[in-house]
Amino acid sequence: MPLLTPLRFSWRRLPAAGVPVKNLGLRTVASGASSPSGASPKAFNIFDRDLKRKQKNWAARQPEPMKFDYLKEEVGSRIADRVYDIARDFRLALDVGCGRGYVAEHLNKETVGKFFQTDIAENALKNALETEIPTVSVLADEEFLPFRENTFDLVVSSLSLHWVNDLPRALEQIHYVLKPDGVFIGAMFGGDTLFELRCSLQLAETEREGGFSPHVSPFTAVNDLGHLLGRAGFNTLTVDTDEIQVNYPGMFELMEDLQGMGESNCAWNRKALLHRDTMLAAAAVYQEMYRNEDGSVPATYQIYYMIGWKYHDSQARPAERGSATVSFGELGKINDLMSQGKKKKKKKK
């Protein structure tokens, strides 16, 4: 099956203590503490984390993994843009679930002094993309970060947290390792991701087998993200949504690319095997329901972006309740008051 080159990107935005190294110019791989089960005892065990590690390791071992990196590089560049929007330099930064380092490659050493990159897949760390920033790679789980409290000025995470069993714990860990007035900038897949593939598989499986099983992993709802960030201790929160659409020759090319990205489903309740007739029927449904004019089919990736700050006394705070000097009922009179003030100034002249 030929490898797909993505035909088009389109998107819309909706409102809405460290590891020592002797030579910073060399990439160092260190081992971090991790839970054997990949989840905290109180977490829902939705994903097979060992399988996800194997999927990511397999993807990173491919002869040309960069052919499948187009989506992760795009999202990594958008996270880097959000870092550049903050008018400060970050002496020490951390990338949680870095993969092959899709954020660091878009940043420069003037903005970030040193980058720690963590991931559960050792092959992804070994095959990391080149960057001018001194980088240290640490094999660690997102839920069990092996760093001291108040270590990093910046933490980023790009398209990794949607595979975490205990997202609240992962966010708490990120908050823990941030310094006061440090910032977290993250991105994860949202609930409408691959809705075309999900609907096609469900319709085909229902028609051919009399019922369907989940084939696309569950995602966090955007309405929950703000609550989870606040519960983890973050303030001055920003959550927004992008949709990136990539066109593929057909459903099978899409599924091949998902495997190449290391984004195959790893939920425990996934169906291990789909019948050949069901797969062919799903591909036909995909073409019939979603085909573009040029014969390609779209796949939608919904991305949630989040920004949260760790509290510091120097940060701006909202005014205390009842401290306002003008009521909402008087806001409509502001233009009249301003025009009267201008007339008085003219008379004085």
Short mmCIF file of C-alpha atoms in Angstrom, two decimals:
data_model
loop_
_atom_site.label_atom_id
_atom_site.label_comp_id
_atom_site.label_asym_id
_atom_site.label_seq_id
_atom_site.Cartn_x
_atom_site.Cartn_y
_atom_site.Cartn_z
CA MET A 1 0.00 0.00 0.00
CA PRO A 2 1.65 3.28 -1.07
CA LEU A 3 2.57 5.77 1.58
CA LEU A 4 0.37 8.84 1.62
CA THR A 5 1.64 12.34 1.27
CA PRO A 6 -0.96 14.65 2.87
CA LEU A 7 -2.71 16.70 0.24
CA ARG A 8 -3.91 19.67 2.28
CA PHE A 9 -4.08 21.16 5.72
CA SER A 10 -7.03 23.32 6.73
CA TRP A 11 -8.10 24.47 10.17
CA ARG A 12 -10.34 26.76 12.15
CA ARG A 13 -9.99 28.11 15.67
CA LEU A 14 -13.04 28.13 17.92
CA PRO A 15 -13.40 30.63 20.87
CA ALA A 16 -13.86 29.14 23.54
CA ALA A 17 15.54 18.14 40.74
CA GLY A 18 16.92 17.84 37.46
CA VAL A 19 19.28 15.27 35.89
CA PRO A 20 22.95 16.36 35.69
CA VAL A 21 24.89 16.12 32.43
CA LYS A 22 28.55 16.84 31.80
CA ASN A 23 28.31 17.97 28.19
CA LEU A 24 25.20 19.94 27.27
CA GLY A 25 25.99 19.67 23.57
CA LEU A 26 25.36 15.92 23.62
CA ARG A 27 22.00 14.21 23.93
CA THR A 28 21.87 12.09 27.08
CA VAL A 29 19.32 9.36 27.79
CA ALA A 30 18.52 8.83 31.47
CA SER A 31 16.03 6.49 33.06
CA GLY A 32 13.12 7.93 35.03
CA ALA A 33 10.92 6.39 37.66
CA SER A 34 7.69 4.89 36.35
CA SER A 35 4.82 2.86 37.70
CA PRO A 36 4.81 -0.74 36.41
CA SER A 37 1.11 -0.52 35.58
CA GLY A 38 1.36 2.91 33.95
CA ALA A 39 -1.47 4.32 36.06
CA SER A 40 -2.03 5.40 39.61
CA PRO A 41 -4.05 3.01 41.81
CA LYS A 42 -7.18 5.21 41.83
CA ALA A 43 -7.18 5.90 38.06
CA PHE A 44 -9.48 4.32 35.52
CA ASN A 45 -7.43 1.81 33.55
CA ILE A 46 -8.65 2.72 30.06
CA PHE A 47 -5.46 2.37 28.01
CA ASP A 48 -2.89 -0.39 27.75
CA ARG A 49 0.20 1.73 28.37
CA ASP A 50 2.61 -1.13 27.56
CA LEU A 51 0.95 -1.51 24.16
CA LYS A 52 1.18 2.24 23.57
CA ARG A 53 4.90 2.15 24.36
CA LYS A 54 5.34 -0.70 21.84
CA GLN A 55 3.34 1.20 19.20
CA LYS A 56 5.45 4.32 19.63
CA ASN A 57 8.68 2.32 19.63
CA TRP A 58 7.61 0.53 16.43
CA ALA A 59 6.77 3.83 14.73
CA ALA A 60 10.12 5.38 15.74
CA ARG A 61 12.02 2.36 14.30
CA GLN A 62 10.62 2.79 10.78
CA PRO A 63 13.19 3.62 8.06
CA GLU A 64 11.63 7.03 7.33
CA PRO A 65 9.49 8.03 10.33
CA MET A 66 9.49 11.66 9.16
CA LYS A 67 6.97 10.68 6.46
CA PHE A 68 4.38 10.25 9.20
CA ASP A 69 5.39 13.28 11.28
CA TYR A 70 3.42 15.93 9.38
CA LEU A 71 0.60 16.27 11.92
CA LYS A 72 2.80 16.20 15.02
CA GLU A 73 5.22 18.70 13.50
CA GLU A 74 2.32 21.03 12.68
CA VAL A 75 0.94 20.90 16.24
CA GLY A 76 4.46 21.19 17.67
CA SER A 77 5.02 24.37 15.67
CA ARG A 78 1.76 25.84 16.99
CA ILE A 79 2.83 25.15 20.56
CA ALA A 80 6.18 26.81 19.79
CA ASP A 81 4.26 29.86 18.48
CA ARG A 82 2.47 30.09 21.82
CA VAL A 83 5.83 29.94 23.62
CA TYR A 84 7.13 32.81 21.47
CA ASP A 85 4.00 34.82 22.32
CA ILE A 86 5.17 34.96 25.95
CA ALA A 87 7.64 37.83 26.31
CA ARG A 88 10.25 36.08 28.42
CA ASP A 89 13.13 33.62 28.19
CA PHE A 90 12.96 30.18 29.79
CA ARG A 91 16.17 28.92 31.34
CA LEU A 92 14.93 25.36 31.85
CA ALA A 93 12.05 23.68 29.99
CA LEU A 94 10.43 20.24 29.95
CA ASP A 95 8.59 18.44 27.15
CA VAL A 96 6.24 15.76 28.55
CA GLY A 97 5.56 12.91 26.10
CA CYS A 98 7.91 14.48 23.57
CA GLY A 99 7.94 11.69 20.96
CA ARG A 100 10.77 12.62 18.59
CA GLY A 101 10.86 16.20 19.86
CA TYR A 102 8.29 18.05 17.75
CA VAL A 103 8.26 21.20 19.89
CA ALA A 104 11.99 21.66 20.53
CA GLU A 105 12.81 21.66 16.80
CA HIS A 106 10.73 24.84 16.37
CA LEU A 107 12.32 26.73 19.28
CA ASN A 108 15.71 28.43 19.56
CA LYS A 109 18.35 28.65 22.27
CA GLU A 110 17.63 32.35 22.80
CA THR A 111 14.14 31.43 24.06
CA VAL A 112 14.90 28.15 25.87
CA GLY A 113 18.24 27.63 27.56
CA LYS A 114 18.00 23.88 28.11
CA PHE A 115 15.36 21.28 27.27
CA PHE A 116 14.50 18.07 29.13
CA GLN A 117 12.44 15.67 27.00
CA THR A 118 10.52 12.72 28.48
CA ASP A 119 8.68 9.86 26.80
CA ILE A 120 7.73 6.23 27.51
CA ALA A 121 9.24 5.07 24.19
CA GLU A 122 13.03 4.73 24.22
CA ASN A 123 13.27 4.50 20.42
CA ALA A 124 11.52 7.85 20.05
CA LEU A 125 14.10 9.44 22.36
CA LYS A 126 17.00 7.81 20.52
CA ASN A 127 15.72 9.02 17.13
CA ALA A 128 14.86 12.55 18.28
CA LEU A 129 14.92 15.41 15.78
CA GLU A 130 17.86 17.80 15.79
CA THR A 131 17.59 21.07 17.69
CA GLU A 132 20.01 23.85 18.54
CA ILE A 133 18.89 23.76 22.18
CA PRO A 134 20.99 21.65 24.62
CA THR A 135 18.74 18.65 25.27
CA VAL A 136 18.52 15.83 27.80
CA SER A 137 16.27 12.81 27.11
CA VAL A 138 14.64 11.01 30.05
CA LEU A 139 12.70 7.75 29.79
CA ALA A 140 9.68 8.39 32.01
CA ASP A 141 5.90 8.10 32.23
CA GLU A 142 3.76 11.24 32.00
CA GLU A 143 2.06 10.37 35.29
CA PHE A 144 5.33 9.79 37.19
CA LEU A 145 7.75 12.59 36.37
CA PRO A 146 11.13 12.03 38.08
CA PHE A 147 11.87 15.70 38.83
CA ARG A 148 11.91 17.82 41.95
CA GLU A 149 9.31 20.42 42.83
CA ASN A 150 9.76 23.92 41.35
CA THR A 151 12.31 22.83 38.72
CA PHE A 152 11.13 24.13 35.33
CA ASP A 153 10.24 27.57 33.98
CA LEU A 154 8.24 26.07 31.12
CA VAL A 155 6.51 22.72 30.53
CA VAL A 156 5.07 21.75 27.14
CA SER A 157 3.23 18.64 25.99
CA SER A 158 2.19 17.93 22.40
CA LEU A 159 -0.30 15.16 21.48
CA SER A 160 0.58 12.83 24.32
CA LEU A 161 -1.80 13.39 27.24
CA HIS A 162 -4.82 11.85 25.46
CA TRP A 163 -3.21 8.42 26.05
CA VAL A 164 -2.81 8.93 29.82
CA ASN A 165 -5.01 6.86 32.13
CA ASP A 166 -4.95 9.41 34.96
CA LEU A 167 -5.05 12.86 33.35
CA PRO A 168 -5.68 14.70 36.65
CA ARG A 169 -2.53 13.13 38.13
CA ALA A 170 -0.49 13.98 35.03
CA LEU A 171 -1.56 17.63 35.26
CA GLU A 172 -0.78 17.67 38.98
CA GLN A 173 2.70 16.30 38.24
CA ILE A 174 3.27 19.03 35.65
CA HIS A 175 2.13 21.69 38.14
CA TYR A 176 4.41 20.18 40.81
CA VAL A 177 7.60 20.42 38.71
CA LEU A 178 6.87 23.97 37.50
CA LYS A 179 8.45 26.91 39.28
CA PRO A 180 6.12 29.60 40.67
CA ASP A 181 5.09 31.86 37.76
CA GLY A 182 6.02 29.02 35.40
CA VAL A 183 3.74 28.22 32.48
CA PHE A 184 2.35 25.00 31.01
CA ILE A 185 1.42 24.90 27.31
CA GLY A 186 -0.13 21.69 26.04
CA ALA A 187 -2.07 20.15 23.15
CA MET A 188 -4.11 16.97 22.97
CA PHE A 189 -6.65 15.38 20.62
CA GLY A 190 -10.27 16.35 21.21
CA GLY A 191 -13.55 14.47 21.04
CA ASP A 192 -14.33 15.12 17.36
CA THR A 193 -11.02 13.67 16.19
CA LEU A 194 -11.50 11.14 13.35
CA PHE A 195 -15.29 11.30 13.56
CA GLU A 196 -15.44 10.29 9.87
CA LEU A 197 -13.50 7.09 10.55
CA ARG A 198 -15.51 6.36 13.71
CA CYS A 199 -18.87 6.71 11.94
CA SER A 200 -17.79 4.65 8.92
CA LEU A 201 -16.55 1.77 11.04
CA GLN A 202 -19.64 1.78 13.24
CA LEU A 203 -22.06 1.77 10.31
CA ALA A 204 -20.18 -0.98 8.48
CA GLU A 205 -19.78 -3.17 11.57
CA THR A 206 -23.44 -2.77 12.52
CA GLU A 207 -24.55 -3.76 9.02
CA ARG A 208 -22.15 -6.71 8.63
CA GLU A 209 -21.88 -8.03 12.20
CA GLY A 210 -25.06 -6.81 13.91
CA GLY A 211 -23.29 -4.46 16.36
CA PHE A 212 -20.13 -2.41 16.79
CA SER A 213 -17.17 -2.07 19.13
CA PRO A 214 -15.11 1.08 19.81
CA HIS A 215 -12.26 1.44 17.31
CA VAL A 216 -11.24 5.04 18.07
CA SER A 217 -10.02 5.75 21.58
CA PRO A 218 -12.11 7.92 23.95
CA PHE A 219 -11.13 11.58 24.32
CA THR A 220 -11.52 14.23 27.02
CA ALA A 221 -14.28 16.83 26.46
CA VAL A 222 -13.13 20.43 26.10
CA ASN A 223 -15.51 21.52 28.87
CA ASP A 224 -13.60 19.32 31.32
CA LEU A 225 -10.14 20.69 30.57
CA GLY A 226 -10.55 23.99 32.39
CA HIS A 227 -11.86 22.19 35.45
CA LEU A 228 -9.00 19.67 35.42
CA LEU A 229 -6.37 22.40 35.04
CA GLY A 230 -7.91 24.42 37.87
CA ARG A 231 -8.09 21.35 40.11
CA ALA A 232 -4.40 20.68 39.42
CA GLY A 233 -3.56 24.17 40.74
CA PHE A 234 -3.17 26.20 37.55
CA ASN A 235 -4.56 29.72 37.20
CA THR A 236 -4.95 32.32 34.41
CA LEU A 237 -6.21 29.53 32.18
CA THR A 238 -6.68 29.57 28.41
CA VAL A 239 -8.29 26.72 26.45
CA ASP A 240 -8.97 26.92 22.71
CA THR A 241 -9.70 24.51 19.87
CA ASP A 242 -8.32 23.97 16.38
CA GLU A 243 -9.47 21.59 13.69
CA ILE A 244 -6.90 20.28 11.20
CA GLN A 245 -8.23 18.44 8.18
CA VAL A 246 -5.96 16.15 6.16
CA ASN A 247 -7.08 14.56 2.90
CA TYR A 248 -6.18 10.93 2.12
CA PRO A 249 -6.68 8.73 -0.95
CA GLY A 250 -8.83 6.39 1.16
CA MET A 251 -9.53 4.94 4.58
CA PHE A 252 -6.74 2.37 4.44
CA GLU A 253 -4.11 5.05 3.80
CA LEU A 254 -5.44 6.97 6.81
CA MET A 255 -5.13 3.89 9.02
CA GLU A 256 -1.62 3.24 7.71
CA ASP A 257 -0.59 6.77 8.65
CA LEU A 258 -2.12 6.45 12.12
CA GLN A 259 0.00 3.35 12.67
CA GLY A 260 3.07 5.20 11.40
CA MET A 261 2.39 8.02 13.85
CA GLY A 262 2.14 5.56 16.75
CA GLU A 263 -1.50 6.65 17.18
CA SER A 264 -3.24 3.29 16.82
CA ASN A 265 -5.92 2.54 19.39
CA CYS A 266 -4.63 1.01 22.64
CA ALA A 267 -7.82 1.02 24.73
CA TRP A 268 -8.36 -2.19 26.68
CA ASN A 269 -11.88 -2.60 25.24
CA ARG A 270 -10.76 -2.33 21.62
CA LYS A 271 -11.68 -5.14 19.22
CA ALA A 272 -8.53 -7.02 18.30
CA LEU A 273 -9.61 -7.94 14.77
CA LEU A 274 -12.05 -6.65 12.16
CA HIS A 275 -13.34 -8.96 9.43
CA ARG A 276 -12.12 -8.23 5.90
CA ASP A 277 -15.66 -7.70 4.60
CA THR A 278 -16.35 -5.19 7.39
CA MET A 279 -13.19 -3.23 6.57
CA LEU A 280 -14.04 -3.09 2.88
CA ALA A 281 -17.59 -2.00 3.71
CA ALA A 282 -16.26 0.72 6.04
CA ALA A 283 -13.95 2.03 3.31
CA ALA A 284 -16.92 2.17 0.92
CA VAL A 285 -19.07 4.00 3.49
CA TYR A 286 -16.22 6.47 4.10
CA GLN A 287 -16.03 7.23 0.37
CA GLU A 288 -19.79 7.51 -0.02
CA MET A 289 -20.38 9.81 2.98
CA TYR A 290 -17.30 12.05 3.00
CA ARG A 291 -15.66 11.96 -0.45
CA ASN A 292 -14.17 15.23 -1.73
CA GLU A 293 -14.62 16.41 -5.30
CA ASP A 294 -11.14 15.14 -6.23
CA GLY A 295 -11.91 11.64 -4.91
CA SER A 296 -9.92 11.95 -1.69
CA VAL A 297 -11.47 11.58 1.77
CA PRO A 298 -10.99 13.99 4.70
CA ALA A 299 -9.91 13.12 8.23
CA THR A 300 -10.53 15.69 10.94
CA TYR A 301 -8.17 16.08 13.88
CA GLN A 302 -9.58 18.26 16.65
CA ILE A 303 -6.84 19.74 18.83
CA TYR A 304 -7.34 21.21 22.30
CA TYR A 305 -4.70 23.77 23.29
CA MET A 306 -4.32 24.72 26.95
CA ILE A 307 -2.23 27.29 28.83
CA GLY A 308 -2.00 27.45 32.60
CA TRP A 309 0.26 29.30 35.05
CA LYS A 310 1.57 28.30 38.45
CA TYR A 311 0.68 30.88 41.07
CA HIS A 312 3.16 33.57 42.13
CA ASP A 313 2.66 36.71 44.23
CA SER A 314 3.74 38.93 41.32
CA GLN A 315 0.89 37.76 39.07
CA ALA A 316 -2.09 40.01 38.45
CA ARG A 317 -5.16 39.11 40.48
CA PRO A 318 -8.85 39.79 39.93
CA ALA A 319 -10.29 42.66 41.99
CA GLU A 320 -12.10 41.73 45.17
CA ARG A 321 -15.84 41.27 44.96
CA GLY A 322 -17.68 44.54 45.65
CA SER A 323 -14.69 46.80 44.89
CA ALA A 324 -16.12 48.18 41.60
CA THR A 325 -16.83 51.92 41.50
CA VAL A 326 -19.17 51.80 38.45
CA SER A 327 -22.20 49.51 38.14
CA PHE A 328 -23.05 47.57 34.99
CA GLY A 329 -26.18 49.67 34.67
CA GLU A 330 -24.04 52.79 34.16
CA LEU A 331 -21.78 51.32 31.49
CA GLY A 332 -24.15 52.43 28.75
CA LYS A 333 -23.67 56.05 29.85
CA ILE A 334 -19.89 56.04 29.43
CA ASN A 335 -19.97 57.46 25.90
CA ASP A 336 -22.20 60.33 27.04
CA LEU A 337 -19.91 61.10 29.99
CA MET A 338 -16.81 61.06 27.76
CA SER A 339 -18.41 63.39 25.20
CA GLN A 340 -19.45 65.80 27.95
CA GLY A 341 -15.89 65.81 29.27
CA LYS A 342 -14.53 66.66 25.80
CA LYS A 343 -16.99 69.56 25.45
CA LYS A 344 -15.88 71.01 28.81
CA LYS A 345 -12.22 70.88 27.72
CA LYS A 346 -13.04 72.74 24.49
CA LYS A 347 -14.85 75.49 26.40
CA LYS A 348 -11.86 75.99 28.70
CA LYS A 349 -9.61 76.45 25.69
#
